[in-house]
Amino acid sequence: MLATTYRRPYKVRAEQVPDPKIEHPHDAIVRVTRTCICGSDLHLYHGLVPDTRVGTIFGHEFCGIVEQVGSSVQNLKVGDHVLVPFNIACGSCYFCQRELYGNCHNTNPEATAVGGIFGYSHTTGGYHGGQAEYVRVPFADIGPTKIPEGMHIEDAVLPTDVVPTGYQAAEMGDIKEGDTVVVFGAGPVGILAARCSWLMGAGRVIVVDHVDYRLDFVAKWAPAETINFKEIDDMVLHLKKITDWLGPDVCIDAVGGEADGSLWQSITGVRMKLQAGEADGSLWQSITGVRMKLQAGAATAAQWAINSVRKGGNISLVGVYGPTVNAVPLGNVVNKGLTIRANQASVKRHLPRLIEHVMAGRIKPREIITHRVPLEDVEEAYNIFSGKKEGCIKPLLIPPGTADIAEVPVASPHVH
Ligand code: NAD
Ligand code: ZN
């Protein structure tokens, strides 16, 4: 089958690999109909996630059609259209029983924090992912969720990750009626977090980024006020100034460890010099080793969040951070009396409600898809998304032979 494999930092390719097989009675094989590239995949692509092995198949946002089921699978049958949460969860451990599916204890026993994730290096279990024609889905009775009849598959693929992540980002902010919410990051996750903040009663939503086309999009789509941090001298001071000098009630970090911005620049002028090479791919790659070490700890958005939120306020972290020192001002967390909540999204927990929101049109996920690319051209899709080229917000990959599949068919009554 055709699959997206990792070669080295800044290099993936679509290549022929062996088809996946049922390895356990609880497995299913899913034929992928649509799959997306996530901001989290960019951390892999940039070589920032430890133990990302050459040949790993990327991809944790996918939907498809059940092709084969293991002998113990009960809830799925061949031919079902399913969307598959990015977390691989056993459904029965201490954490799954508490609906913390992102922290499953059985699917990534090597790690102390995160559970298994499709296509996300051996630090999350070493599972192959779904940017491919087929994927092996372990614990197939737990994660895969049937897509309602009539739903467009482009609306079904995004609730595997980015929609529930944005939703949980807002939920963890514990937004009260009328609260002012600041979202750092206008990528797909920040855009959804802004949209969901309204659903949870926010009175004002402000999104911060430095990519103008993304700010333009979120201004209309969430909708939200926007701030381009390149135009602001002191982000913390500015956020206080526009919130009666108290600070926002809730700050959401939808950026993670690869943040840009003035704090980083003030810590090290080095990066600014290095970044001059960013437009030139080859120069950039030749210095990537240095950048990787420096950037794994660029917690600029988290810093801005902690320092600007009002005393007693809430911080919600969904941006992904590496394992290195982050220079986070914990003293301010204590002295301001802040509540910080963070996690990988527990996708399965949110699906019933989010599918309802999508069916009712309160969230229209597919409107954030800007690029529809054949899986064969995945290399170019990564290049465009990583470089924030061509107005890219969310790229969708279309596996060979699936272009005609659009809406999940309405089952026809049985003819005897
Ligand atoms: P993305 O890379 O498309 O978007 C990140 C955005 O942040 C970019 O638009 C970038 O310009 C902006 N940015 C950079 N520095 C900033 C700063 N200092 N302040 C404000 N904005 C800044 O990625 P995405 O798909 O939107 O994902 C966002 C983050 O969420 C990533 O770290 C990703 O790994 C993480 N994520 C977490 C989960 C989870 O379950 N917790 C799930 C999906 C993604
Ligand atoms: Zn993701």
XYZ file of C-alpha atoms and ligand atoms in Angstrom:
461
model
C 0.000 0.000 0.000
C 0.951 3.661 -0.279
C 1.961 5.335 3.008
C 3.671 8.452 4.356
C 6.975 7.472 5.910
C 9.488 9.488 7.884
C 12.971 9.755 6.383
C 14.734 12.510 8.331
C 13.941 16.001 9.685
C 12.039 17.951 7.015
C 11.699 14.845 4.834
C 8.742 12.490 4.490
C 7.712 10.602 1.369
C 4.843 8.570 -0.016
C 6.128 5.070 -0.672
C 4.955 1.503 -1.075
C 5.089 -0.514 2.155
C 3.564 -3.874 3.180
C -0.165 -3.805 4.030
C -0.945 -3.931 7.772
C -2.341 -7.193 9.142
C -4.513 -8.174 12.080
C -2.016 -8.867 14.879
C -4.423 -9.286 17.778
C -8.060 -10.452 18.052
C -9.116 -6.912 19.078
C -7.573 -5.279 15.972
C -9.360 -3.962 12.927
C -7.909 -2.928 9.584
C -9.381 0.330 8.307
C -9.187 1.493 4.704
C -8.486 5.213 5.024
C -10.829 7.515 3.097
C -9.517 10.875 4.388
C -6.616 11.884 6.611
C -5.158 15.229 7.725
C -1.787 16.619 8.694
C -1.794 18.047 12.233
C 0.343 20.758 13.838
C 1.608 17.937 16.052
C 2.923 16.152 12.957
C 5.075 19.211 12.347
C 6.976 18.557 15.593
C 7.763 15.079 14.219
C 8.567 16.484 10.789
C 10.923 19.045 12.327
C 12.780 16.246 14.103
C 11.796 17.438 17.594
C 10.125 14.292 18.948
C 12.541 11.754 20.434
C 12.681 8.248 18.958
C 10.960 9.063 15.682
C 12.262 6.153 13.670
C 12.974 6.184 9.971
C 10.141 4.361 8.189
C 7.463 5.216 10.777
C 4.130 5.847 9.049
C 2.797 9.226 10.212
C -0.819 10.255 10.694
C -3.237 10.324 13.630
C -6.237 12.094 12.095
C -8.158 9.736 9.826
C -11.503 8.234 8.982
C -12.224 5.257 6.787
C -14.102 2.048 6.091
C -13.644 -1.096 8.165
C -11.901 -3.602 5.895
C -11.306 -6.481 8.282
C -11.973 -7.247 11.961
C -10.185 -9.487 14.453
C -12.073 -12.426 15.975
C -12.870 -10.597 19.251
C -14.173 -7.337 17.769
C -17.871 -6.918 18.532
C -18.882 -3.326 17.834
C -17.665 -3.020 14.250
C -18.379 -4.845 11.042
C -16.765 -4.800 7.635
C -18.052 -1.858 5.610
C -18.754 0.479 8.548
C -17.643 4.085 8.050
C -15.705 5.093 11.156
C -13.756 8.038 12.484
C -10.820 7.006 14.641
C -9.644 9.111 17.637
C -5.925 9.882 17.636
C -5.535 8.296 21.092
C -5.263 4.536 21.205
C -7.090 3.496 24.370
C -7.719 0.116 25.974
C -11.023 1.209 27.512
C -10.517 -0.657 30.780
C -7.489 0.681 32.693
C -7.663 3.107 35.645
C -7.389 6.108 33.306
C -9.769 4.950 30.557
C -12.387 4.204 33.218
C -12.151 7.857 34.193
C -12.459 8.885 30.542
C -8.809 10.005 30.406
C -8.380 8.175 27.114
C -5.313 10.227 26.235
C -3.536 8.790 29.271
C -4.339 5.094 28.733
C -2.034 2.938 30.817
C -1.970 -0.097 28.558
C -1.315 1.228 25.080
C 2.008 2.891 25.844
C 3.450 1.020 28.811
C 6.937 2.436 28.232
C 5.828 5.969 29.050
C 4.683 7.526 32.278
C 2.511 10.253 30.771
C 0.837 9.929 27.401
C -0.970 6.839 26.112
C -0.619 5.361 22.629
C -1.042 7.633 19.610
C -1.191 6.595 15.953
C 1.881 7.462 13.915
C 3.600 9.487 16.606
C 7.051 7.956 17.244
C 8.046 5.259 19.681
C 7.617 7.673 22.590
C 3.864 7.161 22.139
C 3.991 3.425 21.558
C 5.494 3.039 18.083
C 2.176 2.495 16.264
C 1.989 3.138 12.544
C -0.382 5.911 11.525
C -3.149 6.706 9.101
C -1.567 8.853 6.381
C -1.752 5.687 4.331
C -4.186 3.531 2.391
C -4.757 1.173 5.331
C -4.078 1.247 9.047
C -4.150 -1.309 11.840
C -6.410 -0.083 14.648
C -5.790 -1.779 18.022
C -8.626 -2.016 20.594
C -11.048 -1.528 17.733
C -14.115 -1.762 19.978
C -13.016 1.320 21.958
C -11.821 4.159 19.716
C -13.469 3.865 16.295
C -16.832 5.598 16.198
C -19.437 5.109 13.482
C -19.927 8.181 11.322
C -23.613 9.144 11.186
C -25.345 8.444 7.884
C -25.301 11.427 5.588
C -22.354 13.142 7.282
C -19.698 14.463 4.930
C -16.429 12.619 5.502
C -14.511 15.907 5.558
C -16.628 16.852 8.586
C -15.972 13.418 10.086
C -12.187 13.416 9.832
C -11.581 16.548 11.914
C -13.360 15.302 15.082
C -10.573 12.681 15.341
C -8.321 15.378 16.824
C -8.509 19.074 16.107
C -12.183 19.620 16.978
C -12.067 17.819 20.358
C -8.677 19.379 21.123
C -10.063 22.873 20.559
C -13.158 21.949 22.560
C -11.164 20.514 25.458
C -8.853 23.539 25.394
C -11.884 25.744 26.032
C -13.361 23.298 28.545
C -10.161 23.170 30.607
C -10.237 26.978 30.758
C -13.411 26.615 32.851
C -14.900 29.635 31.088
C -17.627 31.464 32.994
C -20.444 33.450 31.351
C -18.993 36.709 29.996
C -15.314 35.815 30.496
C -12.585 37.274 28.319
C -10.600 34.460 26.704
C -7.258 34.889 24.961
C -6.178 32.099 22.625
C -2.503 31.962 21.622
C -2.087 30.392 18.183
C -4.356 30.709 15.138
C -3.581 27.276 13.758
C -6.387 24.713 13.447
C -6.371 24.047 17.209
C -6.471 27.726 18.202
C -9.207 28.414 15.644
C -11.375 25.635 17.098
C -10.561 26.696 20.667
C -11.767 30.215 19.851
C -14.976 28.903 18.293
C -15.640 26.582 21.249
C -14.962 29.365 23.769
C -18.149 31.036 22.519
C -20.072 27.776 22.962
C -18.968 27.816 26.595
C -20.196 31.323 27.299
C -17.226 33.608 26.674
C -18.098 37.297 26.420
C -14.991 38.218 24.461
C -12.518 36.085 22.494
C -9.108 37.373 21.363
C -6.678 35.345 19.233
C -2.931 36.060 19.042
C -0.607 34.935 16.218
C 1.804 36.538 13.759
C 0.530 34.954 10.537
C -1.869 37.440 8.978
C -3.889 35.070 6.795
C -4.629 32.884 9.817
C -5.677 35.893 11.888
C -7.948 37.014 9.033
C -9.529 33.564 8.941
C -10.167 33.284 12.680
C -11.512 36.847 12.800
C -14.320 35.773 10.470
C -14.757 32.130 11.384
C -14.675 32.020 15.181
C -15.329 35.026 15.078
C -12.730 36.693 17.292
C -10.731 39.854 17.845
C -7.177 39.349 16.664
C -3.713 40.593 17.575
C -0.593 40.228 15.452
C 2.170 39.936 18.036
C 4.745 41.223 15.559
C 3.060 44.619 15.864
C 3.157 44.669 19.684
C 6.199 45.596 21.752
C 5.157 44.024 25.012
C 2.477 41.360 24.662
C 1.746 41.045 28.380
C 1.354 44.771 28.891
C -0.836 45.041 25.805
C -3.186 42.280 26.948
C -3.562 43.924 30.323
C -4.193 47.282 28.722
C -7.113 45.978 26.641
C -8.671 44.158 29.613
C -9.095 47.019 32.116
C -5.589 46.336 33.446
C -6.803 43.193 35.195
C -5.835 40.733 32.483
C -7.928 38.146 30.634
C -9.898 35.634 32.723
C -8.704 32.651 30.715
C -5.638 32.083 28.516
C -5.315 29.113 26.167
C -1.946 27.994 24.778
C -2.566 26.418 21.366
C 1.030 26.915 20.241
C 3.353 24.540 22.105
C 7.119 24.279 22.185
C 7.905 25.695 18.766
C 6.715 29.196 19.555
C 8.045 32.334 17.954
C 7.994 35.719 19.594
C 9.729 38.396 21.535
C 10.390 36.487 24.739
C 12.350 33.945 22.812
C 14.151 36.628 20.934
C 15.080 38.346 24.146
C 16.460 35.146 25.660
C 18.650 34.515 22.664
C 19.526 36.740 19.792
C 20.993 33.564 18.328
C 17.723 32.302 17.023
C 16.949 35.502 15.202
C 20.161 35.112 13.288
C 19.490 31.458 12.603
C 15.976 32.215 11.448
C 17.182 34.443 8.696
C 17.849 31.160 6.925
C 14.347 29.809 7.318
C 13.154 30.750 3.858
C 16.027 28.840 2.317
C 15.307 25.179 2.922
C 18.808 23.827 2.589
C 20.507 26.408 4.763
C 17.769 25.915 7.312
C 18.291 22.184 7.352
C 22.005 22.456 7.737
C 21.510 24.378 10.965
C 18.529 22.405 12.205
C 20.606 20.574 14.783
C 21.181 23.811 16.644
C 17.648 25.033 16.257
C 16.218 21.813 17.570
C 18.080 22.115 20.834
C 17.174 25.736 21.329
C 13.582 25.520 20.222
C 12.376 22.539 22.181
C 12.050 24.923 25.097
C 10.493 27.995 23.524
C 7.529 28.351 25.860
C 6.739 31.890 24.737
C 2.978 31.429 24.533
C 2.815 29.763 27.940
C 4.856 32.629 29.392
C 2.583 35.236 27.875
C -0.432 33.320 29.153
C 0.840 33.070 32.730
C 2.056 36.631 32.896
C -0.998 38.266 31.323
C -3.922 36.286 32.787
C -5.618 38.012 35.715
C -4.855 36.951 39.271
C -6.856 33.846 40.103
C -7.333 33.160 36.385
C -7.185 29.930 34.417
C -4.596 28.667 31.972
C -5.371 25.849 29.551
C -2.424 24.218 27.810
C -2.947 22.005 24.780
C 0.160 22.972 22.828
C 2.657 20.121 22.751
C 5.946 20.592 24.563
C 9.176 18.637 24.353
C 10.918 17.133 27.339
C 13.432 19.947 27.861
C 13.666 22.912 30.218
C 11.001 25.463 29.304
C 11.826 28.499 31.475
C 8.203 28.734 32.649
C 7.623 31.392 35.381
C 6.250 29.081 38.062
C 6.718 31.767 40.707
C 4.051 33.838 38.976
C 1.725 30.839 38.873
C 1.955 30.566 42.656
C 1.860 34.252 43.473
C -1.041 34.996 41.137
C -3.008 31.970 42.339
C -3.470 30.489 38.878
C -5.087 27.252 37.878
C -3.312 25.433 35.071
C -4.940 22.527 33.291
C -3.364 20.591 30.476
C -3.650 17.327 28.575
C -3.763 15.575 25.285
C -7.410 15.656 24.252
C -9.477 12.665 25.369
C -11.153 12.468 21.998
C -13.622 9.671 22.716
C -15.094 11.501 25.700
C -16.110 14.462 23.538
C -17.372 12.672 20.439
C -21.083 12.270 21.264
C -21.467 15.978 21.986
C -19.254 17.152 19.136
C -20.948 14.980 16.542
C -24.188 16.617 17.673
C -22.664 20.103 17.284
C -21.465 19.198 13.777
C -24.825 17.709 12.752
C -26.582 20.849 14.038
C -24.161 23.099 12.119
C -22.859 24.863 15.234
C -19.364 23.732 14.230
C -18.560 23.272 10.525
C -15.166 21.589 10.664
C -14.545 21.204 6.962
C -14.550 24.973 6.462
C -11.006 25.074 7.907
C -9.666 22.710 5.215
C -7.707 24.804 2.731
C -5.764 22.125 0.824
C -6.974 18.822 -0.654
C -3.952 16.837 -1.789
C -3.570 13.302 -3.186
C -1.642 11.083 -0.749
C 0.968 10.649 -3.483
C 1.893 14.327 -3.017
C 2.193 14.241 0.770
C 5.750 15.574 0.678
C 4.533 18.806 -0.862
C 1.620 19.009 1.583
C 4.033 18.891 4.551
C 6.202 21.518 2.906
C 3.250 23.889 2.408
C 1.744 23.360 5.896
C 5.092 23.589 7.689
C 6.090 26.724 5.800
C 2.645 28.346 6.203
C 2.558 28.834 2.454
C -0.404 29.404 0.133
C -2.717 30.463 2.961
C -2.624 26.951 4.371
C -4.650 26.257 7.501
C -5.490 22.549 7.297
C -4.308 20.109 4.625
C -6.384 17.034 3.822
C -4.865 13.958 2.147
C -6.873 11.806 -0.250
C -5.696 8.176 -0.558
C -5.706 6.620 -4.042
C -9.101 5.406 -5.238
C -11.134 7.263 -2.598
C -11.716 10.635 -4.288
C -15.325 9.762 -5.115
C -16.299 8.990 -1.530
C -17.944 12.047 0.013
C -20.965 11.499 2.211
C -21.502 8.421 4.327
C -24.297 6.537 2.549
C -27.718 6.216 4.117
C -28.323 2.495 4.626
C -30.905 1.114 2.224
C -33.626 -1.057 3.760
C -33.056 -4.803 3.382
C -34.645 -6.406 0.338
C -35.618 -10.030 0.942
P -0.019 24.993 13.877
O 1.451 24.809 13.871
O -0.739 24.981 12.564
O -0.386 26.355 14.609
C 0.387 26.970 15.597
C 0.222 28.478 15.441
O 0.892 29.151 16.520
C 0.848 29.018 14.150
O -0.133 29.706 13.391
C 1.968 29.934 14.657
O 2.201 31.037 13.808
C 1.450 30.350 16.006
N 2.454 30.874 16.950
C 3.789 30.661 17.003
N 4.335 31.297 18.046
C 3.310 31.946 18.672
C 3.231 32.787 19.823
N 4.312 33.078 20.568
N 2.011 33.290 20.179
C 0.896 33.000 19.445
N 0.923 32.212 18.341
C 2.111 31.699 17.971
O -0.564 23.849 14.841
P -2.035 23.351 15.330
O -2.436 22.175 14.510
O -2.972 24.482 15.444
O -1.626 22.823 16.775
C -1.254 23.750 17.786
C -0.550 23.053 18.947
O -1.453 22.120 19.544
C 0.673 22.228 18.514
O 1.666 22.320 19.525
C 0.140 20.818 18.462
O 1.146 19.862 18.657
C -0.828 20.848 19.627
N -1.876 19.821 19.605
C -2.223 19.287 20.801
C -3.219 18.344 20.884
C -3.632 17.813 22.211
O -4.395 16.858 22.278
N -3.215 18.422 23.311
C -3.868 17.911 19.714
C -3.523 18.508 18.496
C -2.519 19.463 18.450
Zn -3.065 16.006 15.992
